[in-house]
Every structure is written in structure tokens, then in C-alpha cells.
mmCIF file of C-alpha atoms and ligand atoms in Angstrom:
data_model
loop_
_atom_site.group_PDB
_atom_site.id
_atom_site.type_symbol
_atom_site.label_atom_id
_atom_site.label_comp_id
_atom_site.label_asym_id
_atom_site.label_seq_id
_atom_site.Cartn_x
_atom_site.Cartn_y
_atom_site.Cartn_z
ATOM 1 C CA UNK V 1 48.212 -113.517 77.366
ATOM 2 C CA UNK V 2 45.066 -115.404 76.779
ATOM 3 C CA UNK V 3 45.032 -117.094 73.552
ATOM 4 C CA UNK V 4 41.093 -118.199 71.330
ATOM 5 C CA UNK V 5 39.144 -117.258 74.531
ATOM 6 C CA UNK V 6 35.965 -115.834 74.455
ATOM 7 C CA UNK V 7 34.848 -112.682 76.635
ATOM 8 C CA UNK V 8 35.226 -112.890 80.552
ATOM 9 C CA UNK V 9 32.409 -115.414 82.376
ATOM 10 C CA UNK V 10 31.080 -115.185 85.313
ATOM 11 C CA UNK V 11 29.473 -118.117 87.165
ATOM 12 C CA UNK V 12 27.652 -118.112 90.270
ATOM 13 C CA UNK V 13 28.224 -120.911 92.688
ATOM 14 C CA UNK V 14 27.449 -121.745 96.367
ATOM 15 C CA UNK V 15 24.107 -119.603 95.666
ATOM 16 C CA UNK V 16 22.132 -121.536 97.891
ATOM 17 C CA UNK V 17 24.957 -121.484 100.887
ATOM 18 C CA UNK V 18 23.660 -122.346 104.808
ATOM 19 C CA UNK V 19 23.421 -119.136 107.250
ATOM 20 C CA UNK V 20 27.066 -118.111 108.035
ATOM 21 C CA UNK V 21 28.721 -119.996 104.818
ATOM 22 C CA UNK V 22 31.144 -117.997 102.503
ATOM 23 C CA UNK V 23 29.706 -117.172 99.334
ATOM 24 C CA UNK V 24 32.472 -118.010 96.418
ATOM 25 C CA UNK V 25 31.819 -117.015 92.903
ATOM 26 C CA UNK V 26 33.692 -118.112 90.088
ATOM 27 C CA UNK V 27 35.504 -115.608 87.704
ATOM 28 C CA UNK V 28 36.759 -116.923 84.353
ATOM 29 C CA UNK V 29 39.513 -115.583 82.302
ATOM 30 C CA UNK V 30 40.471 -112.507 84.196
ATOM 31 C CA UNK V 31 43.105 -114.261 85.599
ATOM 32 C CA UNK V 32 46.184 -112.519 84.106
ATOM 33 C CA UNK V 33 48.277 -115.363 82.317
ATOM 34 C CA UNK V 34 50.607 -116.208 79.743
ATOM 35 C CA UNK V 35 51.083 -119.359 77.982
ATOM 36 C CA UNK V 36 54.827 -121.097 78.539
ATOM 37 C CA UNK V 37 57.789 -120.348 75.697
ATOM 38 C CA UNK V 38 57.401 -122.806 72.881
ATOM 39 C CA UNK V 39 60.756 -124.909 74.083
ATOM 40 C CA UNK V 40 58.787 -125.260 77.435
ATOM 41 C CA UNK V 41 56.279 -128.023 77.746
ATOM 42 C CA UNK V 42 55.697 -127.181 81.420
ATOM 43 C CA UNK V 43 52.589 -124.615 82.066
ATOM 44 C CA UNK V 44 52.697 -123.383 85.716
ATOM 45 C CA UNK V 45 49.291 -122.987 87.394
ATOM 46 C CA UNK V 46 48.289 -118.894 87.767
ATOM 47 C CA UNK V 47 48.924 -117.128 91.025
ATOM 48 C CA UNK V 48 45.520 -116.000 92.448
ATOM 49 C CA UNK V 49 44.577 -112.362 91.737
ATOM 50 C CA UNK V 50 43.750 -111.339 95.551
ATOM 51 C CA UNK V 51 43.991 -112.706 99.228
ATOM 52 C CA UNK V 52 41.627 -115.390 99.854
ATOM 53 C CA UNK V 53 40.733 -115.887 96.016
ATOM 54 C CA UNK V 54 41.969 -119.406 94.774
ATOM 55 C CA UNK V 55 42.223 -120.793 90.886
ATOM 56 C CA UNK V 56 39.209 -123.472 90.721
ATOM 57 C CA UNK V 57 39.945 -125.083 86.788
ATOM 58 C CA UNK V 58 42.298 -124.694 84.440
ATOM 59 C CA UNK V 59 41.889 -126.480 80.972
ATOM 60 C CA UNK V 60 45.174 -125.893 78.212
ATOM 61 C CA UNK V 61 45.623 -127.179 74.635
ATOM 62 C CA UNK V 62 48.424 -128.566 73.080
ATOM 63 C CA UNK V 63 49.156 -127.971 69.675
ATOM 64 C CA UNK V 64 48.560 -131.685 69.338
ATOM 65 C CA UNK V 65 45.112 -130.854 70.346
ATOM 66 C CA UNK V 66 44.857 -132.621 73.398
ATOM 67 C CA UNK V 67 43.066 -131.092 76.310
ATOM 68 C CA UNK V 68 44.308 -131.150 79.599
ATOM 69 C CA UNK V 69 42.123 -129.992 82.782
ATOM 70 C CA UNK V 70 42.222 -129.541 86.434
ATOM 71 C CA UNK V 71 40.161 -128.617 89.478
ATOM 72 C CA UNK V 72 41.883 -126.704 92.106
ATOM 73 C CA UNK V 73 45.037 -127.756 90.538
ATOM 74 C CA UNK V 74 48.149 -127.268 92.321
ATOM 75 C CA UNK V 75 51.069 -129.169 90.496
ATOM 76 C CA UNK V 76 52.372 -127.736 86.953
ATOM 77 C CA UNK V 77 50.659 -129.192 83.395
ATOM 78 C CA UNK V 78 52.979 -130.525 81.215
ATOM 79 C CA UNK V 79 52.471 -131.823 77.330
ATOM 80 C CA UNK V 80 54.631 -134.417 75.210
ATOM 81 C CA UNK V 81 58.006 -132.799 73.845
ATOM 82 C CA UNK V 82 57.897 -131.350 70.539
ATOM 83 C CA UNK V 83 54.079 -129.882 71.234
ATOM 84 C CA UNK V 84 53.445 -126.074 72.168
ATOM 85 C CA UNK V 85 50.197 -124.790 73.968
ATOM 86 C CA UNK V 86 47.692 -123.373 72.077
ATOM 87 C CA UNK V 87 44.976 -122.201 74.454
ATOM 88 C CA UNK V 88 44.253 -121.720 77.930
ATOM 89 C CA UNK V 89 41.017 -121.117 80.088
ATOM 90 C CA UNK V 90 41.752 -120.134 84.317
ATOM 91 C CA UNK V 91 39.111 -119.923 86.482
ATOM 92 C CA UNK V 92 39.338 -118.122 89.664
ATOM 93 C CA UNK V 93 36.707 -118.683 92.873
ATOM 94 C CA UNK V 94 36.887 -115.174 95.313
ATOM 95 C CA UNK V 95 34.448 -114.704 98.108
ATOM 96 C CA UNK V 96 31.974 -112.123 97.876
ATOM 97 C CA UNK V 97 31.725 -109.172 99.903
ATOM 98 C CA UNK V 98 28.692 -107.402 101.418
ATOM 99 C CA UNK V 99 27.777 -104.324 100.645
ATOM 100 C CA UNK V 100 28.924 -101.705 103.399
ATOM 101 C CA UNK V 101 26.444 -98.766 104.107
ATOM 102 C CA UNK V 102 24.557 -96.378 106.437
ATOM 103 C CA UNK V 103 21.538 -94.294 106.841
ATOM 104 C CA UNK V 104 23.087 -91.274 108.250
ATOM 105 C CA UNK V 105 20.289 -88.443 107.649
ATOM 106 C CA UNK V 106 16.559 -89.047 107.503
ATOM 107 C CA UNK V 107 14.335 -85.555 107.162
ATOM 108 C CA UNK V 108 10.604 -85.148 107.053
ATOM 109 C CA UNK V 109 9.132 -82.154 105.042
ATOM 110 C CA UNK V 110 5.591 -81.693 105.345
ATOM 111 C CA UNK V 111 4.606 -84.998 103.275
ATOM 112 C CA UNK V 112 8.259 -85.288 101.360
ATOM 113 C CA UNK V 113 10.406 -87.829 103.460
ATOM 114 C CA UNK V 114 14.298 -88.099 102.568
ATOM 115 C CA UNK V 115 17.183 -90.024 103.356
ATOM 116 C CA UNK V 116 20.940 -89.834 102.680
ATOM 117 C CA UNK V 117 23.647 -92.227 103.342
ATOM 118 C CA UNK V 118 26.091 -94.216 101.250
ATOM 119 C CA UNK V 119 26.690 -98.088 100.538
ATOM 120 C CA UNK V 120 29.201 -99.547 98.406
ATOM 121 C CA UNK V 121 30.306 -102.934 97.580
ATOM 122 C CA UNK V 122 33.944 -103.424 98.297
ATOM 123 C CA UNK V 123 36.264 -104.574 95.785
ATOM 124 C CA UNK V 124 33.473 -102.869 92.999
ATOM 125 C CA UNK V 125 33.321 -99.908 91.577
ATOM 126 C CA UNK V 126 29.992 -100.362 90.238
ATOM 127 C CA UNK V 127 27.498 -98.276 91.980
ATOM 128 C CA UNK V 128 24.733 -100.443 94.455
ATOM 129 C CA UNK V 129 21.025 -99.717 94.232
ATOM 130 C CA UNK V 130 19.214 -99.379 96.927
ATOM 131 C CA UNK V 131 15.433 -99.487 97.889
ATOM 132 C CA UNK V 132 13.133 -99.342 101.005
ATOM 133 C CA UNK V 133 10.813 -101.189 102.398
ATOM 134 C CA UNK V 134 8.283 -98.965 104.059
ATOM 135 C CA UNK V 135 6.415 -100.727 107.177
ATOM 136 C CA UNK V 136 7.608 -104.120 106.117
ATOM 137 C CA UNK V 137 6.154 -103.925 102.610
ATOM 138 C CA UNK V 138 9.378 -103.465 100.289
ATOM 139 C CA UNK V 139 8.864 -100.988 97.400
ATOM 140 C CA UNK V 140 9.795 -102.022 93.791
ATOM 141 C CA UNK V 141 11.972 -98.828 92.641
ATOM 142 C CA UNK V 142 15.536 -98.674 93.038
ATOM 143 C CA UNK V 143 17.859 -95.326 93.494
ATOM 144 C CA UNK V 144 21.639 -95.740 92.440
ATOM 145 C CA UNK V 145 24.395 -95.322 95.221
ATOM 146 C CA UNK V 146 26.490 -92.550 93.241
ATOM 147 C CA UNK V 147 26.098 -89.399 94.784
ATOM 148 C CA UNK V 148 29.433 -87.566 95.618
ATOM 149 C CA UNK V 149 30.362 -86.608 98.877
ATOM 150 C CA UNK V 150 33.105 -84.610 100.525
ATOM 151 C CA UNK V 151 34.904 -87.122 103.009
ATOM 152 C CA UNK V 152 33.858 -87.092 106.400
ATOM 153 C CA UNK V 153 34.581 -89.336 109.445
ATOM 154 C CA UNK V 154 31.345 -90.188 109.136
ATOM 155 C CA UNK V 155 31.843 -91.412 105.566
ATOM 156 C CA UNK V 156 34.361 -94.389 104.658
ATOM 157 C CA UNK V 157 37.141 -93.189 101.875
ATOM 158 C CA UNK V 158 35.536 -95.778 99.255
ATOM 159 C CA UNK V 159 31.992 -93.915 99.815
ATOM 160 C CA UNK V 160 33.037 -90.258 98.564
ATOM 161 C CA UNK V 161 31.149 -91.271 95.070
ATOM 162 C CA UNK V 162 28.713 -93.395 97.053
ATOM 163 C CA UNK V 163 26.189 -91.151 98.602
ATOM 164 C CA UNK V 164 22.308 -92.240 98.205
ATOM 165 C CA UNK V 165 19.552 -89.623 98.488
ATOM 166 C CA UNK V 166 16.230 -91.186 98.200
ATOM 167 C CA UNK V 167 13.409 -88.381 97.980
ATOM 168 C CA UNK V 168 9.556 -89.433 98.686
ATOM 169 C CA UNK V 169 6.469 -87.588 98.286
ATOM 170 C CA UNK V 170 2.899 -87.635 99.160
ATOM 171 C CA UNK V 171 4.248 -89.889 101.715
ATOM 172 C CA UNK V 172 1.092 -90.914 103.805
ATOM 173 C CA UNK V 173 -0.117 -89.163 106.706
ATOM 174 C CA UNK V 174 1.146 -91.206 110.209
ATOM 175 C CA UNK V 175 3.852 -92.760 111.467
ATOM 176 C CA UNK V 176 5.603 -94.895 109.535
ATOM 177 C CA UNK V 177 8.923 -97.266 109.500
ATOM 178 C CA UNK V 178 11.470 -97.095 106.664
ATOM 179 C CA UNK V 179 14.407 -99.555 106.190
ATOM 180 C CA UNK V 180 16.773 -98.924 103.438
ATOM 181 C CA UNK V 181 17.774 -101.766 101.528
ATOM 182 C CA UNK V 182 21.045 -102.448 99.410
ATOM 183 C CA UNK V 183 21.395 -104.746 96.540
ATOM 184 C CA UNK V 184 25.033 -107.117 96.229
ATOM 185 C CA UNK V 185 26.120 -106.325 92.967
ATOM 186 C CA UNK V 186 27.821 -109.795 92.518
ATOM 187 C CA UNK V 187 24.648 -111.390 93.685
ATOM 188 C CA UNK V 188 21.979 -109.276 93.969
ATOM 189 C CA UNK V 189 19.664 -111.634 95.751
ATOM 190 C CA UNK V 190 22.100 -111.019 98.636
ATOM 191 C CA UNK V 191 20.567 -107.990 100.151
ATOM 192 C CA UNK V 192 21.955 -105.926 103.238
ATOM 193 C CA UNK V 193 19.623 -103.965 105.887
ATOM 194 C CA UNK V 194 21.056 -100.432 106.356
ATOM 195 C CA UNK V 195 19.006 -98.964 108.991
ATOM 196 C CA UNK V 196 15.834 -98.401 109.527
ATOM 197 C CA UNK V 197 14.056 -94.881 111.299
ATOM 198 C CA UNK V 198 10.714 -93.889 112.238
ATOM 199 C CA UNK V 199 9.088 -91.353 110.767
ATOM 200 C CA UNK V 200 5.895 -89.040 111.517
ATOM 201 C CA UNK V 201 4.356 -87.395 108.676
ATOM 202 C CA UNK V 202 1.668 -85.001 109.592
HETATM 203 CA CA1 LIG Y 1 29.507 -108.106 96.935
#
């Protein structure tokens, strides 16, 4: 149990990563914990929450109210016999997954263009928004990823709730390319290409 913590934190690191690097971002206190017995002075270090996630701090309070931290620690705290922990703060670093998606439909009606497909971010169950860029000039309006949708093969199990329709009128007269962007939702300037068609609109 977490003990005088505020609400859950989220930090951002490694924003600025080189081209192929791991994105990690930093989770604090949602790392499921509870402080040691009073008769224990010993405070084990948290098991990580999922594969490939690892705890990056840990700070603890005594009742003595001494402060003990680590980075990436790996060997247990302990505090002066006699003292009890008061507080605790666990920090965990996961990597961040991109979003998964398709364009799987794209249908032009006269001057209305529309496409359909899903994208999801795995691990969320936030919906993504998604957005097109229409001959290389992206367009500033988003459409949320949360239409549902009877499994197919075509469609991943996570997607069901994940369809996208983005409708378009008075589309101009010509042919035209469309790319379908979709936003990260743990760091939305991470954005993922999912397809783009050509279209002709007479
Ligand atoms: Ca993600």
C-alpha cells in the first residue's frame, strides 16, 4: 500500500532518442507495493509490473525521518532498528509501444471520400486519434479510434473497439493522395504512418 503519496506521475524521458533507440517512459507510483511489517527494518525493492519494464528510483522514509533513495536499485533498503517506514515513492521505466493500425477500406462518393481501418496502442485502452495528411499537407482535425467492429481476420482481437471512419466532403476535384496518421498516446509526438491510397474525385 502506498502511504502520503500524491496522485500517479508520469514523466517523459528519452524524448529526444536517436533513430532505432527504445523509447522508456517513467511511471510513478503505480507500482503495486507495500511497506515492510513494523519489526522489519528491511524494505525489498518492487518487482516490475510487466516484461521488459524495470524500477528506475525508489525513495522510503523512516519514521526517524530520514530519506533513503536509489536509482535502478537492486539490493534491499534497510533503516536503524527501532525505526518503521513511513512513506514510499517507486518509479517504474517501461518502453513504449507504437501504435498498431491499418487502412483497410478507402471509398470515393461523388466528392465525399472515406476511410475505415483501426489503430490501437498496445498495452492502452485509451482510444488513438488519428488524422490525414492529404498530398503531403497534414490536416489539423483529429477523429477518435473507437468504432466497434465485429472481429475479422482482417482485424487484430485488441481492434474490435478500435475501428476509425474518417468521412470528407467537398473533397476537391482531382486526384489526390491521403495518408492516415495515428497519434502515440504515451507520446503523442510519436506518430505512425498507416497507409496511404490514391484517390480520384471527379
Ligand atoms: Ca504507445
Amino acid at each position: 500500500m502506498l502511504v502520503g503519496l500524491g496522485a500517479a506521475a508520469l514523466l517523459l524521458v528519452g524524448l529526444a532518442a536517436p533513430a532505432g533507440a527504445i523509447d522508456m517512459i517513467e511511471y510513478c507510483d503505480e507500482v503495486p507495493t507495500e511497506l515492510p511489517q513494523p519489526w522489519s527494518s528491511t524494505y525489498e525493492v518492487p518487482l516490475p509490473t510487466r516484461p521488459g519494464a524495470r524500477i528506475s528510483y525508489v525513495e522510503l522514509v523512516d519514521s526517524y525521518g530520514e530519506t533513503y533513495f536509489g536509482y535502478y536499485p537492486t539490493s534491499p533498503f534497510m533503516h536503524p532498528d527501532g525505526g518503521v517506514w513511513v512513506s514510499e515513492q517507486v518509479c517504474e521505466e517501461r518502453s513504449n509501444s507504437q501504435v498498431v493500425g491499418k487502412t483497410l477500406i478507402t471509398k470515393v462518393e461523388g466528392r465525399l471520400v472515406g476511410l475505415f481501418g483501426y489503430a490501437f496502442d498496445p498495452g492502452m485502452s485509451d482510444n488513438v486519434q488519428v488524422s490525414v495528411s492529404i498530398d503531403g499537407a497534414w490536416r489539423p482535425q483529429y477523429w477518435t479510434a473507437n468504432y466497434p467492429w465485429v472481429s475479422t481476420p482482417t482485424f487484430p482481437a485488441e481492434a474490435t473497439d478500435k475501428g476509425f471512419l474518417i468521412l470528407m466532403g467537398d473533397f476537391p476535384v482531382g486526384e489526390h493522395e491521403i495518408c492516415v496518421i495515428a497519434q502515440d498516446i504515451e507520446i503523442p509526438s510519436q506518430n505512425v504512418n498507416l497507409g496511404c491510397t490514391r484517390v480520384v474525385v471527379k
